JSON list of N, CA and C in Angstrom, two decimals:
[
{"chain": "A", "resi": 1, "resn": "TYR", "atom": "N", "xyz": [-1.58, -5.10, 28.71]},
{"chain": "A", "resi": 1, "resn": "TYR", "atom": "CA", "xyz": [-1.46, -6.09, 27.69]},
{"chain": "A", "resi": 1, "resn": "TYR", "atom": "C", "xyz": [-2.20, -5.62, 26.55]},
{"chain": "A", "resi": 2, "resn": "GLU", "atom": "N", "xyz": [-3.15, -4.72, 26.70]},
{"chain": "A", "resi": 2, "resn": "GLU", "atom": "CA", "xyz": [-3.83, -4.19, 25.71]},
{"chain": "A", "resi": 2, "resn": "GLU", "atom": "C", "xyz": [-3.03, -3.54, 24.40]},
{"chain": "A", "resi": 3, "resn": "ILE", "atom": "N", "xyz": [-2.05, -2.69, 24.88]},
{"chain": "A", "resi": 3, "resn": "ILE", "atom": "CA", "xyz": [-1.17, -2.26, 23.78]},
{"chain": "A", "resi": 3, "resn": "ILE", "atom": "C", "xyz": [-0.52, -3.18, 23.11]},
{"chain": "A", "resi": 4, "resn": "ARG", "atom": "N", "xyz": [0.02, -4.11, 23.80]},
{"chain": "A", "resi": 4, "resn": "ARG", "atom": "CA", "xyz": [0.88, -5.15, 23.21]},
{"chain": "A", "resi": 4, "resn": "ARG", "atom": "C", "xyz": [-0.10, -6.12, 22.27]},
{"chain": "A", "resi": 5, "resn": "LEU", "atom": "N", "xyz": [-1.26, -6.36, 22.77]},
{"chain": "A", "resi": 5, "resn": "LEU", "atom": "CA", "xyz": [-2.24, -7.10, 21.89]},
{"chain": "A", "resi": 5, "resn": "LEU", "atom": "C", "xyz": [-2.63, -6.36, 20.53]},
{"chain": "A", "resi": 6, "resn": "SER", "atom": "N", "xyz": [-2.69, -5.04, 20.82]},
{"chain": "A", "resi": 6, "resn": "SER", "atom": "CA", "xyz": [-3.08, -4.20, 19.56]},
{"chain": "A", "resi": 6, "resn": "SER", "atom": "C", "xyz": [-1.88, -4.33, 18.54]},
{"chain": "A", "resi": 7, "resn": "LEU", "atom": "N", "xyz": [-0.77, -4.45, 19.00]},
{"chain": "A", "resi": 7, "resn": "LEU", "atom": "CA", "xyz": [0.45, -4.57, 18.02]},
{"chain": "A", "resi": 7, "resn": "LEU", "atom": "C", "xyz": [0.37, -6.10, 17.39]},
{"chain": "A", "resi": 8, "resn": "VAL", "atom": "N", "xyz": [-0.08, -6.97, 18.11]},
{"chain": "A", "resi": 8, "resn": "VAL", "atom": "CA", "xyz": [0.01, -8.44, 17.60]},
{"chain": "A", "resi": 8, "resn": "VAL", "atom": "C", "xyz": [-1.25, -8.36, 16.58]},
{"chain": "A", "resi": 9, "resn": "GLY", "atom": "N", "xyz": [-2.37, -7.72, 16.79]},
{"chain": "A", "resi": 9, "resn": "GLY", "atom": "CA", "xyz": [-3.59, -7.74, 15.86]},
{"chain": "A", "resi": 9, "resn": "GLY", "atom": "C", "xyz": [-3.06, -6.83, 14.70]},
{"chain": "A", "resi": 10, "resn": "SER", "atom": "N", "xyz": [-2.37, -5.98, 14.78]},
{"chain": "A", "resi": 10, "resn": "SER", "atom": "CA", "xyz": [-1.85, -5.10, 13.62]},
{"chain": "A", "resi": 10, "resn": "SER", "atom": "C", "xyz": [-1.03, -6.04, 12.75]},
{"chain": "A", "resi": 11, "resn": "GLU", "atom": "N", "xyz": [-0.31, -6.88, 13.39]},
{"chain": "A", "resi": 11, "resn": "GLU", "atom": "CA", "xyz": [0.84, -7.69, 12.58]},
{"chain": "A", "resi": 11, "resn": "GLU", "atom": "C", "xyz": [0.01, -8.77, 11.81]},
{"chain": "A", "resi": 12, "resn": "MET", "atom": "N", "xyz": [-1.28, -9.18, 12.11]},
{"chain": "A", "resi": 12, "resn": "MET", "atom": "CA", "xyz": [-1.98, -10.23, 11.73]},
{"chain": "A", "resi": 12, "resn": "MET", "atom": "C", "xyz": [-2.41, -10.24, 10.01]},
{"chain": "A", "resi": 13, "resn": "CYS", "atom": "N", "xyz": [-1.97, -9.30, 9.37]},
{"chain": "A", "resi": 13, "resn": "CYS", "atom": "CA", "xyz": [-2.56, -9.16, 7.97]},
{"chain": "A", "resi": 13, "resn": "CYS", "atom": "C", "xyz": [-4.03, -8.90, 7.87]},
{"chain": "A", "resi": 14, "resn": "ILE", "atom": "N", "xyz": [-4.48, -8.07, 8.74]},
{"chain": "A", "resi": 14, "resn": "ILE", "atom": "CA", "xyz": [-5.96, -7.79, 8.72]},
{"chain": "A", "resi": 14, "resn": "ILE", "atom": "C", "xyz": [-6.28, -6.93, 7.61]},
{"chain": "A", "resi": 15, "resn": "ARG", "atom": "N", "xyz": [-7.41, -7.12, 6.96]},
{"chain": "A", "resi": 15, "resn": "ARG", "atom": "CA", "xyz": [-7.88, -6.49, 5.88]},
{"chain": "A", "resi": 15, "resn": "ARG", "atom": "C", "xyz": [-7.20, -5.18, 5.31]},
{"chain": "A", "resi": 16, "resn": "ASP", "atom": "N", "xyz": [-7.35, -4.11, 6.11]},
{"chain": "A", "resi": 16, "resn": "ASP", "atom": "CA", "xyz": [-6.90, -2.82, 5.69]},
{"chain": "A", "resi": 16, "resn": "ASP", "atom": "C", "xyz": [-5.63, -2.34, 6.35]},
{"chain": "A", "resi": 17, "resn": "ARG", "atom": "N", "xyz": [-5.15, -3.18, 7.28]},
{"chain": "A", "resi": 17, "resn": "ARG", "atom": "CA", "xyz": [-3.92, -2.93, 7.88]},
{"chain": "A", "resi": 17, "resn": "ARG", "atom": "C", "xyz": [-4.07, -1.60, 8.67]},
{"chain": "A", "resi": 18, "resn": "SER", "atom": "N", "xyz": [-5.29, -1.05, 9.08]},
{"chain": "A", "resi": 18, "resn": "SER", "atom": "CA", "xyz": [-5.40, 0.18, 9.67]},
{"chain": "A", "resi": 18, "resn": "SER", "atom": "C", "xyz": [-5.00, -0.21, 11.23]},
{"chain": "A", "resi": 19, "resn": "GLU", "atom": "N", "xyz": [-5.03, 0.96, 11.99]},
{"chain": "A", "resi": 19, "resn": "GLU", "atom": "CA", "xyz": [-4.63, 0.75, 13.31]},
{"chain": "A", "resi": 19, "resn": "GLU", "atom": "C", "xyz": [-5.68, 0.06, 14.19]},
{"chain": "A", "resi": 20, "resn": "VAL", "atom": "N", "xyz": [-5.32, -0.63, 15.13]},
{"chain": "A", "resi": 20, "resn": "VAL", "atom": "CA", "xyz": [-6.07, -1.61, 15.94]},
{"chain": "A", "resi": 20, "resn": "VAL", "atom": "C", "xyz": [-6.19, -0.78, 17.28]},
{"chain": "A", "resi": 21, "resn": "PHE", "atom": "N", "xyz": [-7.45, -0.51, 17.57]},
{"chain": "A", "resi": 21, "resn": "PHE", "atom": "CA", "xyz": [-7.81, 0.16, 18.91]},
{"chain": "A", "resi": 21, "resn": "PHE", "atom": "C", "xyz": [-8.49, -0.72, 19.85]},
{"chain": "A", "resi": 22, "resn": "SER", "atom": "N", "xyz": [-8.68, -0.52, 21.16]},
{"chain": "A", "resi": 22, "resn": "SER", "atom": "CA", "xyz": [-9.22, -1.28, 22.05]},
{"chain": "A", "resi": 22, "resn": "SER", "atom": "C", "xyz": [-10.57, -1.79, 21.78]},
{"chain": "A", "resi": 23, "resn": "ASP", "atom": "N", "xyz": [-11.33, -0.97, 20.96]},
{"chain": "A", "resi": 23, "resn": "ASP", "atom": "CA", "xyz": [-12.77, -1.46, 20.66]},
{"chain": "A", "resi": 23, "resn": "ASP", "atom": "C", "xyz": [-12.73, -2.09, 19.17]},
{"chain": "A", "resi": 24, "resn": "THR", "atom": "N", "xyz": [-11.67, -2.42, 18.62]},
{"chain": "A", "resi": 24, "resn": "THR", "atom": "CA", "xyz": [-11.52, -3.02, 17.31]},
{"chain": "A", "resi": 24, "resn": "THR", "atom": "C", "xyz": [-12.08, -4.42, 17.46]},
{"chain": "A", "resi": 25, "resn": "ASP", "atom": "N", "xyz": [-13.03, -4.67, 16.67]},
{"chain": "A", "resi": 25, "resn": "ASP", "atom": "CA", "xyz": [-13.51, -6.18, 16.44]},
{"chain": "A", "resi": 25, "resn": "ASP", "atom": "C", "xyz": [-12.90, -6.87, 15.51]},
{"chain": "A", "resi": 26, "resn": "PHE", "atom": "N", "xyz": [-11.95, -7.92, 16.09]},
{"chain": "A", "resi": 26, "resn": "PHE", "atom": "CA", "xyz": [-11.11, -8.73, 15.30]},
{"chain": "A", "resi": 26, "resn": "PHE", "atom": "C", "xyz": [-11.81, -9.14, 13.85]},
{"chain": "A", "resi": 27, "resn": "PHE", "atom": "N", "xyz": [-13.11, -9.65, 14.05]},
{"chain": "A", "resi": 27, "resn": "PHE", "atom": "CA", "xyz": [-13.85, -10.20, 12.74]},
{"chain": "A", "resi": 27, "resn": "PHE", "atom": "C", "xyz": [-14.24, -9.11, 11.88]},
{"chain": "A", "resi": 28, "resn": "GLU", "atom": "N", "xyz": [-14.63, -8.01, 12.47]},
{"chain": "A", "resi": 28, "resn": "GLU", "atom": "CA", "xyz": [-15.02, -6.88, 11.57]},
{"chain": "A", "resi": 28, "resn": "GLU", "atom": "C", "xyz": [-13.93, -6.22, 10.65]},
{"chain": "A", "resi": 29, "resn": "VAL", "atom": "N", "xyz": [-12.67, -6.50, 11.02]},
{"chain": "A", "resi": 29, "resn": "VAL", "atom": "CA", "xyz": [-11.57, -5.91, 10.36]},
{"chain": "A", "resi": 29, "resn": "VAL", "atom": "C", "xyz": [-11.00, -6.95, 9.39]},
{"chain": "A", "resi": 30, "resn": "GLY", "atom": "N", "xyz": [-11.60, -8.18, 9.22]},
{"chain": "A", "resi": 30, "resn": "GLY", "atom": "CA", "xyz": [-11.03, -8.92, 8.47]},
{"chain": "A", "resi": 30, "resn": "GLY", "atom": "C", "xyz": [-10.59, -10.33, 8.90]},
{"chain": "A", "resi": 31, "resn": "GLY", "atom": "N", "xyz": [-10.64, -10.43, 10.27]},
{"chain": "A", "resi": 31, "resn": "GLY", "atom": "CA", "xyz": [-10.18, -11.63, 10.98]},
{"chain": "A", "resi": 31, "resn": "GLY", "atom": "C", "xyz": [-11.16, -12.77, 10.58]},
{"chain": "A", "resi": 32, "resn": "ASP", "atom": "N", "xyz": [-10.47, -13.99, 10.34]},
{"chain": "A", "resi": 32, "resn": "ASP", "atom": "CA", "xyz": [-11.31, -15.19, 9.98]},
{"chain": "A", "resi": 32, "resn": "ASP", "atom": "C", "xyz": [-10.77, -16.31, 10.89]},
{"chain": "A", "resi": 33, "resn": "SER", "atom": "N", "xyz": [-11.32, -17.42, 10.64]},
{"chain": "A", "resi": 33, "resn": "SER", "atom": "CA", "xyz": [-10.77, -18.69, 11.67]},
{"chain": "A", "resi": 33, "resn": "SER", "atom": "C", "xyz": [-9.30, -18.86, 11.37]},
{"chain": "A", "resi": 34, "resn": "LEU", "atom": "N", "xyz": [-8.82, -18.78, 10.11]},
{"chain": "A", "resi": 34, "resn": "LEU", "atom": "CA", "xyz": [-7.41, -19.04, 10.03]},
{"chain": "A", "resi": 34, "resn": "LEU", "atom": "C", "xyz": [-6.42, -17.94, 10.76]},
{"chain": "A", "resi": 35, "resn": "LEU", "atom": "N", "xyz": [-7.04, -16.70, 10.54]},
{"chain": "A", "resi": 35, "resn": "LEU", "atom": "CA", "xyz": [-6.22, -15.65, 11.33]},
{"chain": "A", "resi": 35, "resn": "LEU", "atom": "C", "xyz": [-6.48, -15.86, 12.86]},
{"chain": "A", "resi": 36, "resn": "ALA", "atom": "N", "xyz": [-7.54, -16.28, 13.28]},
{"chain": "A", "resi": 36, "resn": "ALA", "atom": "CA", "xyz": [-7.85, -16.53, 14.73]},
{"chain": "A", "resi": 36, "resn": "ALA", "atom": "C", "xyz": [-6.94, -17.61, 15.36]},
{"chain": "A", "resi": 37, "resn": "VAL", "atom": "N", "xyz": [-6.62, -18.54, 14.59]},
{"chain": "A", "resi": 37, "resn": "VAL", "atom": "CA", "xyz": [-5.75, -19.55, 15.03]},
{"chain": "A", "resi": 37, "resn": "VAL", "atom": "C", "xyz": [-4.38, -18.96, 15.24]},
{"chain": "A", "resi": 38, "resn": "ARG", "atom": "N", "xyz": [-3.89, -18.06, 14.11]},
{"chain": "A", "resi": 38, "resn": "ARG", "atom": "CA", "xyz": [-2.63, -17.35, 14.26]},
{"chain": "A", "resi": 38, "resn": "ARG", "atom": "C", "xyz": [-2.63, -16.42, 15.54]},
{"chain": "A", "resi": 39, "resn": "LEU", "atom": "N", "xyz": [-3.75, -15.75, 15.71]},
{"chain": "A", "resi": 39, "resn": "LEU", "atom": "CA", "xyz": [-3.79, -14.88, 16.79]},
{"chain": "A", "resi": 39, "resn": "LEU", "atom": "C", "xyz": [-3.73, -15.62, 18.19]},
{"chain": "A", "resi": 40, "resn": "ILE", "atom": "N", "xyz": [-4.38, -16.77, 18.30]},
{"chain": "A", "resi": 40, "resn": "ILE", "atom": "CA", "xyz": [-4.27, -17.53, 19.58]},
{"chain": "A", "resi": 40, "resn": "ILE", "atom": "C", "xyz": [-3.05, -18.00, 19.63]},
{"chain": "A", "resi": 41, "resn": "ASN", "atom": "N", "xyz": [-2.22, -18.52, 18.64]},
{"chain": "A", "resi": 41, "resn": "ASN", "atom": "CA", "xyz": [-0.84, -19.01, 18.80]},
{"chain": "A", "resi": 41, "resn": "ASN", "atom": "C", "xyz": [0.09, -17.78, 19.25]},
{"chain": "A", "resi": 42, "resn": "ALA", "atom": "N", "xyz": [-0.12, -16.64, 18.64]},
{"chain": "A", "resi": 42, "resn": "ALA", "atom": "CA", "xyz": [0.72, -15.48, 19.04]},
{"chain": "A", "resi": 42, "resn": "ALA", "atom": "C", "xyz": [0.50, -15.00, 20.40]},
{"chain": "A", "resi": 43, "resn": "ILE", "atom": "N", "xyz": [-0.70, -15.22, 20.83]},
{"chain": "A", "resi": 43, "resn": "ILE", "atom": "CA", "xyz": [-1.01, -14.81, 22.28]},
{"chain": "A", "resi": 43, "resn": "ILE", "atom": "C", "xyz": [-0.22, -15.66, 23.26]},
{"chain": "A", "resi": 44, "resn": "LYS", "atom": "N", "xyz": [-0.33, -17.00, 22.72]},
{"chain": "A", "resi": 44, "resn": "LYS", "atom": "CA", "xyz": [0.38, -18.04, 23.64]},
{"chain": "A", "resi": 44, "resn": "LYS", "atom": "C", "xyz": [1.86, -17.86, 23.71]},
{"chain": "A", "resi": 45, "resn": "THR", "atom": "N", "xyz": [2.44, -17.56, 22.49]},
{"chain": "A", "resi": 45, "resn": "THR", "atom": "CA", "xyz": [3.85, -17.29, 22.42]},
{"chain": "A", "resi": 45, "resn": "THR", "atom": "C", "xyz": [4.37, -16.02, 23.17]},
{"chain": "A", "resi": 46, "resn": "ARG", "atom": "N", "xyz": [3.46, -14.84, 22.91]},
{"chain": "A", "resi": 46, "resn": "ARG", "atom": "CA", "xyz": [3.93, -13.68, 23.48]},
{"chain": "A", "resi": 46, "resn": "ARG", "atom": "C", "xyz": [3.75, -13.41, 24.97]},
{"chain": "A", "resi": 47, "resn": "PHE", "atom": "N", "xyz": [2.56, -13.91, 25.27]},
{"chain": "A", "resi": 47, "resn": "PHE", "atom": "CA", "xyz": [1.90, -13.64, 26.71]},
{"chain": "A", "resi": 47, "resn": "PHE", "atom": "C", "xyz": [2.01, -14.93, 27.67]},
{"chain": "A", "resi": 48, "resn": "ALA", "atom": "N", "xyz": [2.23, -16.07, 27.18]},
{"chain": "A", "resi": 48, "resn": "ALA", "atom": "CA", "xyz": [2.31, -17.40, 27.79]},
{"chain": "A", "resi": 48, "resn": "ALA", "atom": "C", "xyz": [0.91, -17.68, 28.39]},
{"chain": "A", "resi": 49, "resn": "VAL", "atom": "N", "xyz": [-0.09, -17.44, 27.58]},
{"chain": "A", "resi": 49, "resn": "VAL", "atom": "CA", "xyz": [-1.58, -17.51, 28.01]},
{"chain": "A", "resi": 49, "resn": "VAL", "atom": "C", "xyz": [-2.21, -18.23, 26.85]},
{"chain": "A", "resi": 50, "resn": "ASP", "atom": "N", "xyz": [-3.12, -19.32, 27.28]},
{"chain": "A", "resi": 50, "resn": "ASP", "atom": "CA", "xyz": [-4.02, -19.99, 26.42]},
{"chain": "A", "resi": 50, "resn": "ASP", "atom": "C", "xyz": [-5.40, -19.59, 26.37]},
{"chain": "A", "resi": 51, "resn": "ILE", "atom": "N", "xyz": [-5.84, -19.09, 25.32]},
{"chain": "A", "resi": 51, "resn": "ILE", "atom": "CA", "xyz": [-7.19, -18.83, 25.06]},
{"chain": "A", "resi": 51, "resn": "ILE", "atom": "C", "xyz": [-7.83, -19.70, 24.05]},
{"chain": "A", "resi": 52, "resn": "THR", "atom": "N", "xyz": [-9.12, -20.06, 24.20]},
{"chain": "A", "resi": 52, "resn": "THR", "atom": "CA", "xyz": [-9.66, -20.81, 23.25]},
{"chain": "A", "resi": 52, "resn": "THR", "atom": "C", "xyz": [-10.25, -20.11, 22.11]},
{"chain": "A", "resi": 53, "resn": "MET", "atom": "N", "xyz": [-10.69, -20.98, 20.97]},
{"chain": "A", "resi": 53, "resn": "MET", "atom": "CA", "xyz": [-11.28, -20.17, 19.72]},
{"chain": "A", "resi": 53, "resn": "MET", "atom": "C", "xyz": [-12.58, -19.65, 20.29]},
{"chain": "A", "resi": 54, "resn": "ARG", "atom": "N", "xyz": [-13.31, -20.44, 21.10]},
{"chain": "A", "resi": 54, "resn": "ARG", "atom": "CA", "xyz": [-14.62, -20.04, 21.63]},
{"chain": "A", "resi": 54, "resn": "ARG", "atom": "C", "xyz": [-14.46, -18.62, 22.39]},
{"chain": "A", "resi": 55, "resn": "GLU", "atom": "N", "xyz": [-13.37, -18.56, 23.23]},
{"chain": "A", "resi": 55, "resn": "GLU", "atom": "CA", "xyz": [-13.27, -17.32, 23.88]},
{"chain": "A", "resi": 55, "resn": "GLU", "atom": "C", "xyz": [-12.81, -16.17, 22.92]},
{"chain": "A", "resi": 56, "resn": "LEU", "atom": "N", "xyz": [-12.21, -16.49, 21.96]},
{"chain": "A", "resi": 56, "resn": "LEU", "atom": "CA", "xyz": [-11.89, -15.39, 20.97]},
{"chain": "A", "resi": 56, "resn": "LEU", "atom": "C", "xyz": [-13.14, -14.89, 20.31]},
{"chain": "A", "resi": 57, "resn": "PHE", "atom": "N", "xyz": [-14.00, -16.03, 19.92]},
{"chain": "A", "resi": 57, "resn": "PHE", "atom": "CA", "xyz": [-15.19, -15.55, 19.04]},
{"chain": "A", "resi": 57, "resn": "PHE", "atom": "C", "xyz": [-16.12, -14.82, 19.88]},
{"chain": "A", "resi": 58, "resn": "ASP", "atom": "N", "xyz": [-16.18, -15.06, 21.25]},
{"chain": "A", "resi": 58, "resn": "ASP", "atom": "CA", "xyz": [-17.06, -14.55, 22.15]},
{"chain": "A", "resi": 58, "resn": "ASP", "atom": "C", "xyz": [-16.49, -13.15, 22.66]},
{"chain": "A", "resi": 59, "resn": "SER", "atom": "N", "xyz": [-15.24, -12.92, 22.71]},
{"chain": "A", "resi": 59, "resn": "SER", "atom": "CA", "xyz": [-14.69, -11.72, 23.21]},
{"chain": "A", "resi": 59, "resn": "SER", "atom": "C", "xyz": [-14.45, -10.65, 22.10]},
{"chain": "A", "resi": 60, "resn": "ARG", "atom": "N", "xyz": [-14.04, -11.01, 20.99]},
{"chain": "A", "resi": 60, "resn": "ARG", "atom": "CA", "xyz": [-14.03, -10.25, 19.66]},
{"chain": "A", "resi": 60, "resn": "ARG", "atom": "C", "xyz": [-13.11, -9.03, 19.67]},
{"chain": "A", "resi": 61, "resn": "THR", "atom": "N", "xyz": [-13.18, -8.10, 20.74]},
{"chain": "A", "resi": 61, "resn": "THR", "atom": "CA", "xyz": [-12.45, -6.82, 20.82]},
{"chain": "A", "resi": 61, "resn": "THR", "atom": "C", "xyz": [-11.19, -7.00, 21.52]},
{"chain": "A", "resi": 62, "resn": "VAL", "atom": "N", "xyz": [-10.22, -6.13, 21.10]},
{"chain": "A", "resi": 62, "resn": "VAL", "atom": "CA", "xyz": [-8.86, -6.05, 21.80]},
{"chain": "A", "resi": 62, "resn": "VAL", "atom": "C", "xyz": [-9.06, -5.96, 23.29]},
{"chain": "A", "resi": 63, "resn": "ALA", "atom": "N", "xyz": [-10.02, -4.89, 23.73]},
{"chain": "A", "resi": 63, "resn": "ALA", "atom": "CA", "xyz": [-10.07, -4.83, 25.21]},
{"chain": "A", "resi": 63, "resn": "ALA", "atom": "C", "xyz": [-10.49, -6.08, 25.94]},
{"chain": "A", "resi": 64, "resn": "ASN", "atom": "N", "xyz": [-11.62, -6.82, 25.18]},
{"chain": "A", "resi": 64, "resn": "ASN", "atom": "CA", "xyz": [-11.98, -7.88, 25.91]},
{"chain": "A", "resi": 64, "resn": "ASN", "atom": "C", "xyz": [-11.05, -9.06, 25.94]},
{"chain": "A", "resi": 65, "resn": "ILE", "atom": "N", "xyz": [-10.31, -9.23, 24.94]},
{"chain": "A", "resi": 65, "resn": "ILE", "atom": "CA", "xyz": [-9.28, -10.28, 24.67]},
{"chain": "A", "resi": 65, "resn": "ILE", "atom": "C", "xyz": [-8.23, -9.99, 25.75]},
{"chain": "A", "resi": 66, "resn": "SER", "atom": "N", "xyz": [-7.81, -8.73, 25.83]},
{"chain": "A", "resi": 66, "resn": "SER", "atom": "CA", "xyz": [-6.87, -8.20, 26.75]},
{"chain": "A", "resi": 66, "resn": "SER", "atom": "C", "xyz": [-7.24, -8.66, 28.35]},
{"chain": "A", "resi": 67, "resn": "ASP", "atom": "N", "xyz": [-8.55, -8.41, 28.56]},
{"chain": "A", "resi": 67, "resn": "ASP", "atom": "CA", "xyz": [-9.12, -8.70, 29.91]},
{"chain": "A", "resi": 67, "resn": "ASP", "atom": "C", "xyz": [-8.89, -10.16, 30.15]},
{"chain": "A", "resi": 68, "resn": "ILE", "atom": "N", "xyz": [-8.89, -11.12, 29.08]},
{"chain": "A", "resi": 68, "resn": "ILE", "atom": "CA", "xyz": [-8.70, -12.47, 29.33]},
{"chain": "A", "resi": 68, "resn": "ILE", "atom": "C", "xyz": [-7.20, -12.70, 29.68]},
{"chain": "A", "resi": 69, "resn": "ILE", "atom": "N", "xyz": [-6.40, -11.99, 28.95]},
{"chain": "A", "resi": 69, "resn": "ILE", "atom": "CA", "xyz": [-4.95, -12.13, 29.07]},
{"chain": "A", "resi": 69, "resn": "ILE", "atom": "C", "xyz": [-4.59, -11.72, 30.58]},
{"chain": "A", "resi": 70, "resn": "ASP", "atom": "N", "xyz": [-5.11, -10.57, 31.00]},
{"chain": "A", "resi": 70, "resn": "ASP", "atom": "CA", "xyz": [-4.85, -10.07, 32.31]},
{"chain": "A", "resi": 70, "resn": "ASP", "atom": "C", "xyz": [-5.23, -11.10, 33.32]},
{"chain": "A", "resi": 71, "resn": "GLU", "atom": "N", "xyz": [-6.47, -11.65, 33.16]},
{"chain": "A", "resi": 71, "resn": "GLU", "atom": "CA", "xyz": [-6.92, -12.66, 34.24]},
{"chain": "A", "resi": 71, "resn": "GLU", "atom": "C", "xyz": [-6.06, -13.87, 34.17]},
{"chain": "A", "resi": 72, "resn": "ARG", "atom": "N", "xyz": [-5.78, -14.39, 33.09]},
{"chain": "A", "resi": 72, "resn": "ARG", "atom": "CA", "xyz": [-5.00, -15.68, 33.10]},
{"chain": "A", "resi": 72, "resn": "ARG", "atom": "C", "xyz": [-3.43, -15.22, 33.66]},
{"chain": "A", "resi": 73, "resn": "SER", "atom": "N", "xyz": [-2.93, -14.20, 33.29]},
{"chain": "A", "resi": 73, "resn": "SER", "atom": "CA", "xyz": [-1.64, -13.81, 33.82]},
{"chain": "A", "resi": 73, "resn": "SER", "atom": "C", "xyz": [-1.69, -13.71, 35.37]},
{"chain": "A", "resi": 74, "resn": "GLU", "atom": "N", "xyz": [-2.70, -12.97, 35.89]},
{"chain": "A", "resi": 74, "resn": "GLU", "atom": "CA", "xyz": [-2.68, -13.04, 37.26]},
{"chain": "A", "resi": 74, "resn": "GLU", "atom": "C", "xyz": [-2.90, -14.25, 37.90]},
{"chain": "A", "resi": 75, "resn": "GLU", "atom": "N", "xyz": [-3.61, -15.21, 37.36]},
{"chain": "A", "resi": 75, "resn": "GLU", "atom": "CA", "xyz": [-3.87, -16.62, 37.90]},
{"chain": "A", "resi": 75, "resn": "GLU", "atom": "C", "xyz": [-2.62, -17.30, 37.99]},
{"chain": "A", "resi": 76, "resn": "LYS", "atom": "N", "xyz": [-1.60, -17.22, 36.92]},
{"chain": "A", "resi": 76, "resn": "LYS", "atom": "CA", "xyz": [-0.37, -17.84, 36.83]},
{"chain": "A", "resi": 76, "resn": "LYS", "atom": "C", "xyz": [0.50, -17.12, 37.92]},
{"chain": "A", "resi": 77, "resn": "MET", "atom": "N", "xyz": [0.41, -15.88, 38.11]},
{"chain": "A", "resi": 77, "resn": "MET", "atom": "CA", "xyz": [1.29, -15.25, 39.14]},
{"chain": "A", "resi": 77, "resn": "MET", "atom": "C", "xyz": [0.91, -15.82, 40.41]},
{"chain": "A", "resi": 78, "resn": "ASP", "atom": "N", "xyz": [-0.51, -15.82, 40.68]},
{"chain": "A", "resi": 78, "resn": "ASP", "atom": "CA", "xyz": [-0.93, -16.32, 42.13]},
{"chain": "A", "resi": 78, "resn": "ASP", "atom": "C", "xyz": [-0.39, -17.76, 42.26]},
{"chain": "A", "resi": 79, "resn": "GLU", "atom": "N", "xyz": [-0.44, -18.58, 41.24]},
{"chain": "A", "resi": 79, "resn": "GLU", "atom": "CA", "xyz": [-0.04, -20.01, 41.29]},
{"chain": "A", "resi": 79, "resn": "GLU", "atom": "C", "xyz": [1.45, -20.15, 41.22]},
{"chain": "A", "resi": 80, "resn": "GLY", "atom": "N", "xyz": [2.16, -19.02, 41.08]},
{"chain": "A", "resi": 80, "resn": "GLY", "atom": "CA", "xyz": [3.59, -19.09, 41.16]},
{"chain": "A", "resi": 80, "resn": "GLY", "atom": "C", "xyz": [4.40, -19.48, 39.98]},
{"chain": "A", "resi": 81, "resn": "GLU", "atom": "N", "xyz": [3.50, -19.57, 38.77]},
{"chain": "A", "resi": 81, "resn": "GLU", "atom": "CA", "xyz": [4.04, -19.96, 37.52]},
{"chain": "A", "resi": 81, "resn": "GLU", "atom": "C", "xyz": [4.95, -18.79, 36.70]},
{"chain": "A", "resi": 82, "resn": "ILE", "atom": "N", "xyz": [4.65, -17.64, 37.17]},
{"chain": "A", "resi": 82, "resn": "ILE", "atom": "CA", "xyz": [5.33, -16.55, 36.55]},
{"chain": "A", "resi": 82, "resn": "ILE", "atom": "C", "xyz": [6.32, -15.92, 37.43]}
]
């Protein structure tokens, strides 16, 4: 999920449109609360996973956000939702 999340982040009109890496901090590259809402919606659409604004603010990096997506996806598979 990390690579796909990096692509989502790259599409989000981040300040310098530089490449997004696993240690890229969403807020340090120009992410703000409005872009955070867009990112959360993009994650829900592309990965069928819900994350909260608090989780995004606490996680910040692509790697950490990817870990949440991985965990939630595994939970859905265990519950037979996927």
